C-alpha positions as semicolon CSV with decimal commas, in nm:
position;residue;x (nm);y (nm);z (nm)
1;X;-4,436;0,737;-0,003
2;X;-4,161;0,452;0,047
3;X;-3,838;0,564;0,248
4;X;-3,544;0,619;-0,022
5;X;-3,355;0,300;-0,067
6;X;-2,981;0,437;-0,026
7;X;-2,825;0,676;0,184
8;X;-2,629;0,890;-0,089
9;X;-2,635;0,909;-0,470
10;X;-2,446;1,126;-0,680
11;X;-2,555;1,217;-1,021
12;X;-2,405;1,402;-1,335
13;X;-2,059;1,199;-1,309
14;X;-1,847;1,028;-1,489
15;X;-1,742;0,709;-1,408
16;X;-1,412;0,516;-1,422
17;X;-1,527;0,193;-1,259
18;X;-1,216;0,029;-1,345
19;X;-1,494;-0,290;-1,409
20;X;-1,284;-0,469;-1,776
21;X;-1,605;-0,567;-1,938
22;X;-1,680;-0,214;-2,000
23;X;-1,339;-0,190;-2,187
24;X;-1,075;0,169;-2,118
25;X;-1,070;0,242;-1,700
26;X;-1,431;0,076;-1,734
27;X;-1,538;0,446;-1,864
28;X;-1,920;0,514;-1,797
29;X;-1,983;0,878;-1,945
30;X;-2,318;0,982;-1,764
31;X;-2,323;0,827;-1,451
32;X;-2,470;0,784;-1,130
33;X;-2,332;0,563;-0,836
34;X;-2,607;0,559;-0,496
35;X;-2,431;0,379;-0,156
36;X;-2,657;0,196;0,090
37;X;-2,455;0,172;0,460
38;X;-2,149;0,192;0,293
39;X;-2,159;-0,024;0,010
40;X;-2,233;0,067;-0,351
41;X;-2,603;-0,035;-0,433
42;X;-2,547;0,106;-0,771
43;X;-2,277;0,208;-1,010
44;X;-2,363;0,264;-1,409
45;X;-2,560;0,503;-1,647
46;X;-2,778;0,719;-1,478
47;X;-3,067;0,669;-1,780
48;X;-3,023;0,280;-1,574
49;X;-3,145;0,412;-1,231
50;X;-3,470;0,233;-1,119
51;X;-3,658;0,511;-1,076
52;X;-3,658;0,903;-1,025
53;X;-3,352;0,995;-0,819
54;X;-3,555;1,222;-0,611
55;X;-3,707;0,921;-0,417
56;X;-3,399;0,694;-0,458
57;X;-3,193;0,842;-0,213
58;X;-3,191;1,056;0,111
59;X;-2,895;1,287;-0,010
60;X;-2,880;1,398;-0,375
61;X;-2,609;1,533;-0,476
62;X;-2,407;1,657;-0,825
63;X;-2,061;1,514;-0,925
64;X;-2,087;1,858;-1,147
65;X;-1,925;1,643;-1,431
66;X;-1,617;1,511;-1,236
67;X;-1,458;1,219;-1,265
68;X;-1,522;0,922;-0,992
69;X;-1,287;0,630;-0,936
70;X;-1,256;0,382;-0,647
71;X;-1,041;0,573;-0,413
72;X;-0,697;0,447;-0,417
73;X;-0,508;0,192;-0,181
74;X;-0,147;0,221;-0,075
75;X;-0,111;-0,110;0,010
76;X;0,307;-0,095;0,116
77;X;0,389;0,153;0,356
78;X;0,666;0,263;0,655
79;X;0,441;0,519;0,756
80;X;0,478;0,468;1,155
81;X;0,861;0,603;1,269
82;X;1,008;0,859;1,431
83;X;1,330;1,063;1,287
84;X;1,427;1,116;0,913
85;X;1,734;1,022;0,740
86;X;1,766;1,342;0,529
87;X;2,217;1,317;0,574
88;X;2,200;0,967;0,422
89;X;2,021;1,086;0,120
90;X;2,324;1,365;0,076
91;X;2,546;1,116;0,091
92;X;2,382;0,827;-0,192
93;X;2,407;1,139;-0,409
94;X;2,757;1,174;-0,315
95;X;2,830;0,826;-0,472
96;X;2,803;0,629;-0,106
97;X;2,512;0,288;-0,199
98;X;2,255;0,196;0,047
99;X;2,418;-0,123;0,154
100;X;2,721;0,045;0,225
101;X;2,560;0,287;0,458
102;X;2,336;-0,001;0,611
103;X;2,644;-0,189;0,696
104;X;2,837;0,107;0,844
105;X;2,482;0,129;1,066
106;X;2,300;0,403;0,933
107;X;1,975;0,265;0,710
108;X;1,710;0,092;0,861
109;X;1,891;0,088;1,250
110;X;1,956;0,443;1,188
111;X;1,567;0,508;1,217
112;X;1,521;0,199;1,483
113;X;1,726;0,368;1,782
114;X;1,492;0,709;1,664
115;X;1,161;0,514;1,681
116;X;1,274;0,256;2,000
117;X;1,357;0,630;2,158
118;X;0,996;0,747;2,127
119;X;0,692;0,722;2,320
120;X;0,354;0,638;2,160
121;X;0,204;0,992;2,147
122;X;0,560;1,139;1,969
123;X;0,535;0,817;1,672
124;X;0,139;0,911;1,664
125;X;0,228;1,292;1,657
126;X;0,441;1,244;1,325
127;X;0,216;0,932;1,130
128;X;-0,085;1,125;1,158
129;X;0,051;1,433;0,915
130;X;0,147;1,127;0,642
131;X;-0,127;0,986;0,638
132;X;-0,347;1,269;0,605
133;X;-0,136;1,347;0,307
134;X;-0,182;1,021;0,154
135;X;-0,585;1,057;0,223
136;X;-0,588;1,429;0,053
137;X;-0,467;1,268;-0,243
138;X;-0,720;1,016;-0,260
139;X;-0,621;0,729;-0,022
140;X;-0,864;0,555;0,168
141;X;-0,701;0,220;0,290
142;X;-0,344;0,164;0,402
143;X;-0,096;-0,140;0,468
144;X;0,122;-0,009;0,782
145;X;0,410;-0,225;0,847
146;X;0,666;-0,215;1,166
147;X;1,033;-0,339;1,134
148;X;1,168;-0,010;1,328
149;X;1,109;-0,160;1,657
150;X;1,299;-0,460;1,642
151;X;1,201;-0,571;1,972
152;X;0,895;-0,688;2,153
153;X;0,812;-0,387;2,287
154;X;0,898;-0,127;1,980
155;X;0,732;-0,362;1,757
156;X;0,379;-0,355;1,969
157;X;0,453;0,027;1,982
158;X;0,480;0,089;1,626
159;X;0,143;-0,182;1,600
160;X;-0,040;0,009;1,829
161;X;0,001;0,345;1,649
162;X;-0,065;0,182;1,335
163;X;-0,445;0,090;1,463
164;X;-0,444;0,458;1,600
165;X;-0,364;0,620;1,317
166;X;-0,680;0,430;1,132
167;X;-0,898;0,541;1,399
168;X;-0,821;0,872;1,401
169;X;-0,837;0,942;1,010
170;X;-1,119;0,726;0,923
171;X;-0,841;0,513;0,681
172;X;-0,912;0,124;0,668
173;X;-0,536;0,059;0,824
174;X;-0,394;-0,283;0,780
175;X;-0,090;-0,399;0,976
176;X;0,184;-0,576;0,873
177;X;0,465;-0,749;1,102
178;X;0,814;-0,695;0,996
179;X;1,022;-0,767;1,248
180;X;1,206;-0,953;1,000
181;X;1,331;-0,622;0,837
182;X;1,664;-0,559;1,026
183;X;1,936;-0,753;1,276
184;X;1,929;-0,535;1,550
185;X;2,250;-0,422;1,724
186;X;2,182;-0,664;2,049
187;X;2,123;-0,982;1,796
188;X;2,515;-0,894;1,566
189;X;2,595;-1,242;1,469
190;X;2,302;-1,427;1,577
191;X;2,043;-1,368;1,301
192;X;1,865;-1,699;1,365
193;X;1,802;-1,627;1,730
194;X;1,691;-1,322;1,636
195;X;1,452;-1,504;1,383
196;X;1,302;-1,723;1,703
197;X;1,260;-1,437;1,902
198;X;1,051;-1,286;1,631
199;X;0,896;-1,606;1,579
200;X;0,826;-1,606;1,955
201;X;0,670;-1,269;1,945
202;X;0,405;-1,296;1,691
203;X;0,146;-1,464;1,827
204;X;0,111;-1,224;2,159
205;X;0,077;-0,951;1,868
206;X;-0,173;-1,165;1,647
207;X;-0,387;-1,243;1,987
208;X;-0,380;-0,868;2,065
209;X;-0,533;-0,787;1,698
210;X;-0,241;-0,630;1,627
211;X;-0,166;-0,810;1,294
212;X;-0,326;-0,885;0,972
213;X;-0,009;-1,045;0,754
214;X;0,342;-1,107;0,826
215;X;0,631;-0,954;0,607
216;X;1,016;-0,995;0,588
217;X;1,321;-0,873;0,405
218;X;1,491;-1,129;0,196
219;X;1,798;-1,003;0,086
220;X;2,180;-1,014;0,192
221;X;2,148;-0,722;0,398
222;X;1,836;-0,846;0,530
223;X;1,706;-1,229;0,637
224;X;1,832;-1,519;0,419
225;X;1,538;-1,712;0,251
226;X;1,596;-2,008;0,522
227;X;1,517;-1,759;0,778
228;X;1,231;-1,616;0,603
229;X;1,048;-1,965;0,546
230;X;1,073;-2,016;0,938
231;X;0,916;-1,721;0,968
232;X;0,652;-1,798;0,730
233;X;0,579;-2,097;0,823
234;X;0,483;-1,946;1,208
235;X;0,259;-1,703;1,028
236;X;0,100;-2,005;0,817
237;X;0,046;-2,191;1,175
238;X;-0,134;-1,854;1,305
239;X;-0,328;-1,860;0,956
240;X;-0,173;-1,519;0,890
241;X;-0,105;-1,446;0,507
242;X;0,231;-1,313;0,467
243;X;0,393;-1,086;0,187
244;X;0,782;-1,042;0,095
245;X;1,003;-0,789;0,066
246;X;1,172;-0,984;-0,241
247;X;1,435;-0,962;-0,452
248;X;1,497;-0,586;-0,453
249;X;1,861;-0,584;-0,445
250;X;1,985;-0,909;-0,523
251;X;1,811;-1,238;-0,714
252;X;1,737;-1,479;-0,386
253;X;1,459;-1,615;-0,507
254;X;1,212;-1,407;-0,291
255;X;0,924;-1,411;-0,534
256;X;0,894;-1,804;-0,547
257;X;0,949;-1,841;-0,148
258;X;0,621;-1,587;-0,107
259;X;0,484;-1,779;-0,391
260;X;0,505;-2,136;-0,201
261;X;0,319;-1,971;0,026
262;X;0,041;-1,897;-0,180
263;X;0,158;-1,518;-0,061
264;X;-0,054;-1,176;-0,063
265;X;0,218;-0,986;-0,272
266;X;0,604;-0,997;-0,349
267;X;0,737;-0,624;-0,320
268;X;0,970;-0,463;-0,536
269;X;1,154;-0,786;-0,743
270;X;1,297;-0,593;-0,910
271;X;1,593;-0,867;-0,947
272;X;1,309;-1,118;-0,972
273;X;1,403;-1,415;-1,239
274;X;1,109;-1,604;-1,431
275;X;1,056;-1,920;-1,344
276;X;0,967;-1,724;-0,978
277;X;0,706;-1,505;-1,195
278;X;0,592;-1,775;-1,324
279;X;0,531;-1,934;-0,946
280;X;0,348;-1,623;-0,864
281;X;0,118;-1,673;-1,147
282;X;0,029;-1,989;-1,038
283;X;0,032;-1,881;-0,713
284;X;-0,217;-1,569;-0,765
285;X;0,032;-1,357;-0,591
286;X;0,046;-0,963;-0,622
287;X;0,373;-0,805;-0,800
288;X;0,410;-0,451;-0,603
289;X;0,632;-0,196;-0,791
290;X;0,736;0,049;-0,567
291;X;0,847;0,320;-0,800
292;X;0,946;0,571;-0,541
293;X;1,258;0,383;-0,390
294;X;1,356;0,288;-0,726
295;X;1,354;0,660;-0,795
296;X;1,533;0,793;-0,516
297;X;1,773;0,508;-0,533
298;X;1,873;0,613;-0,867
299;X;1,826;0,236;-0,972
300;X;1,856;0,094;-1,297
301;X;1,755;-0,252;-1,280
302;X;1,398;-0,284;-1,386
303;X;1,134;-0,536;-1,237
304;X;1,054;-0,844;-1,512
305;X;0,757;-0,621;-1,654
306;X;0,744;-0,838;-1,934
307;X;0,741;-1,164;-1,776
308;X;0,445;-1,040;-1,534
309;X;0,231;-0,908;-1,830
310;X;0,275;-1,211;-1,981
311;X;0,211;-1,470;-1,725
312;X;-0,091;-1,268;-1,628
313;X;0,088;-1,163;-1,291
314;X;-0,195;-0,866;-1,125
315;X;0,060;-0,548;-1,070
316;X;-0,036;-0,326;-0,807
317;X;0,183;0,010;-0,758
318;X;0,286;0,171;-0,409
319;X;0,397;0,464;-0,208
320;X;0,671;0,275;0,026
321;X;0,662;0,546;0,203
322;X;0,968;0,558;0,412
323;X;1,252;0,766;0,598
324;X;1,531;0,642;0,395
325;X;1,456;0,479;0,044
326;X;1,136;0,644;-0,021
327;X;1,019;0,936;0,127
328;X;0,680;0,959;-0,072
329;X;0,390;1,093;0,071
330;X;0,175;1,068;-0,254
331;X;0,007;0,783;-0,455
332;X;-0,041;0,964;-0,750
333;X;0,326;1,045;-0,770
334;X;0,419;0,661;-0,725
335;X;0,173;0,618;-0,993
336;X;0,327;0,855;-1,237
337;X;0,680;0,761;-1,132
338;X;0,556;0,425;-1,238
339;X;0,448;0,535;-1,548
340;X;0,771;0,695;-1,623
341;X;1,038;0,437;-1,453
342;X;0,835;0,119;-1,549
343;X;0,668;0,225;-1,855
344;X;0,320;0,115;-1,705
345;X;0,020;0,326;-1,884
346;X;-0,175;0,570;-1,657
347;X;-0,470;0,324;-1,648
348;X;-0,239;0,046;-1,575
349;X;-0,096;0,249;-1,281
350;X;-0,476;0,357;-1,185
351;X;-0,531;-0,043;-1,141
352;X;-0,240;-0,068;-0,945
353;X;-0,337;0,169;-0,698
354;X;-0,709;0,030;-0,648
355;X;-0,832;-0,340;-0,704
356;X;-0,438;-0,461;-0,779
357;X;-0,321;-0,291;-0,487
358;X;-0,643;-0,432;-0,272
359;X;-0,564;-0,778;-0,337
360;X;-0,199;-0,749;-0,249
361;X;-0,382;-0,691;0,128
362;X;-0,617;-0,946;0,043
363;X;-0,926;-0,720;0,041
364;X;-1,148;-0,789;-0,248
365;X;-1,412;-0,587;-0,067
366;X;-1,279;-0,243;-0,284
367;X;-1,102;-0,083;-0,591
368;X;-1,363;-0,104;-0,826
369;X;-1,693;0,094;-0,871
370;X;-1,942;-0,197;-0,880
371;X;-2,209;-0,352;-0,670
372;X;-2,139;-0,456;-0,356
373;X;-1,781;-0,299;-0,342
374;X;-1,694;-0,047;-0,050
375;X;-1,838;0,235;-0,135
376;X;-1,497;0,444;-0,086
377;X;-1,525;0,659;-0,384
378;X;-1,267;0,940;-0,491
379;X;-1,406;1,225;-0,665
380;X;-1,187;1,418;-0,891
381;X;-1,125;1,789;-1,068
382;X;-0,964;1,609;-1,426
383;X;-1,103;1,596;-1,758
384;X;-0,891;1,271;-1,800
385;X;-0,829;0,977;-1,581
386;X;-0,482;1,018;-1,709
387;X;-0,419;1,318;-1,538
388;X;-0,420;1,150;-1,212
389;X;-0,054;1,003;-1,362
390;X;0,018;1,296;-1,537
391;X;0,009;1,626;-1,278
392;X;0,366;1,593;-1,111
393;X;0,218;1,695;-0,744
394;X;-0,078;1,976;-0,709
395;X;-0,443;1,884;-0,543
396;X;-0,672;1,705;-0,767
397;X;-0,941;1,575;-0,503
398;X;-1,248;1,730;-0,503
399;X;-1,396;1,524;-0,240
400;X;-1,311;1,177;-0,109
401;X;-1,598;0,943;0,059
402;X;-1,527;0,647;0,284
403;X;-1,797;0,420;0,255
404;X;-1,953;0,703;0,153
405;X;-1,915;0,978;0,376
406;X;-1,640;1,221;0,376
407;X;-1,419;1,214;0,635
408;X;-1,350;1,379;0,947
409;X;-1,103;1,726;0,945
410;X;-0,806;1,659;1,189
């Protein structure tokens, strides 16, 4: 007898593949899907398997009728810090905005002087519980960004713990540089020397594999677009991709900077005008709604969800998970908050939060169930996809696989 051809193949499922030729969440109703070291080797009707499952396979297994979908990607996170800003959000619902509590130094320093304050094993110590909160609800890759370092050192930290965190819960971890996401106190008044020291500091990270794109905050209480493009254009130099914190509070044109830089993604615009969508059209660059700040920041301005449908801009959704604007340790909520805040449909938010959300990263390795994908697969306890959007909270996994295998307790 021949030695089984995959690894793992689960049987009585049914499939949302999220593959658009097969027409609603790519919907296969009796279906199999067998991995072979990690990847999918095959994904479809299980009267379509090339032979008897028996010999396909050395584990067989029942989906006992659940749903499987590519398991989801949170591709804009804050997850590394120390501290929480729990007074701050008391005082927004007192009346008191964001900037205005930036300015008077809470916000984003706030959380800086918490995270410069602690050692490696304390920042490790509180990611790990996040992110073993995103992964029991289905994550299994996630963009970790700094910006709460704000110096050489605090920035490597918060790098560092970023690749730990991956390594200790089996998530595919990508890093993102943001030193570019605050003027810290030592730089008052001399944001563009701040920019060259940042500029000066990313290549030691890059050559210590500490980062896969480059990210900044373009907005008046952030890094003026001038500054941003110098910062972009040392990333571009490094061949680093880079993504944008654009256009979230004010219109400064964030989504066409990222877009002259053929960007990964341009995050939150939700003040984001239309010749810029139409420059990330062009472009190919993602359009990240991050429902979960817009939520907690009681905001009313919407992103231009027209505009991107309409240019054919991909829209991926996002946890932002964060101490101060967004303190969201679930996908599926962003996803339903998106449904409900931007009006996106539950299968639009599903796309957002696997193959949308994977090329905001740049990853075109995952988020669908198809040949040759990862074969990170997120098995479910629904009768609908739409539930995943419609269950405010509970636990829906049944089982979640990274390239196939579940992953390890911590």
């Amino acid at each position: 007898m021949s030695a089984p051809r995959w690894d793992g193949l689960l049987l009585d499922a049914r499939l949302a593949t999220l593959r658009e030729e097969l027409g609603a969440y790519g919907a296969i109703a009796d279906g199999a899907i067998g991995w072979k070291d990690g990847v999918i080797a095959f994904a479809g009707r299980r009267d379509e398997l090339p032979g008897d499952p028996a010999t396909l396979a050395t584990t067989v297994e029942s989906a006992g009728g659940r749903w499987l979908t590519p398991a989801l990607v949170d591709c804009h996170t804050h997850l590394v810090f120390a501290g929480d800003r729990a007074p701050e959000f008391e005082r927004r619902l007192q009346g008191v905005s964001y900037e205005t509590i930036a300015r008077e130094g809470g916000g984003i320093l706030s959380t800086v002087r918490a995270t410069r304050a602690a050692d490696e094993e304390a920042l490790l110590a509180a990611a790990l519980p996040r992110a073993l909160a995103l992964r029991a609800d289905g994550v299994a890759t996630v963009e970790i960004k700094s910006g709460y370092g704000l110096d050489f050192d605090s920035e490597r930290k918060m790098l560092r713990v970023a690749r730990r965190v991956g390594a200790e819960t089996g998530l595919d971890v990508r890093t993102t540089y943001l030193a570019a996401h605050a003027l810290p106190p030592e730089y008052a008044g001399r944001a563009d020397d701040y920019i060259a020291a940042a500029i000066e500091w990313l290549p030691r990270l890059h050559g210590e594999g500490l980062v896969d794109a480059v990210d900044a905050f373009c907005e008046g209480i952030g890094f003026s677009p001038a500054q941003t493009r110098r910062l972009f254009d040392a990333a571009r130099a490094l061949g680093l991709p880079v993504k944008l914190h654009a256009d979230q509070l004010s219109d400064l044109g964030g989504g066409g900077i990222v877009a002259d830089y053929a960007g990964l993604s341009a995050d939150h615009i939700e003040w984001t005008n239309g010749e810029a969508v139409t420059a990330m059209a062009r472009a190919g660059t993602v359009a990240v709604l991050l429902p979960g700040a817009f939520h907690v920041l009681r905001e009313t301005k919407l992103p231009p969800l027209d505009a991107l449908r309409a240019h054919g801009v991909a829209m991926a959704v996002a946890t932002d998970l964060n101490p101060g604007t967004a303190p969201l340790q679930s996908l599926r909520l962003a996803m339903a908050l998106a449904c409900t805040h931007f009006r996106l449909t539950p299968e639009e938010a599903l796309r957002g939060a696997t193959v949308h959300a994977a090329a905001a990263l740049g990853l075109r390795d995952r988020g669908r169930l198809a040949l040759g994908q990862r074969a990170d697969i997120a098995e479910w306890s629904i009768a609908h996809p739409a539930e995943l959007c419609y269950w405010l909270g509970g636990s829906l996994l049944h089982t979640l696989r990274l390239r196939g295998t579940p992953p390890p307790p911590l």
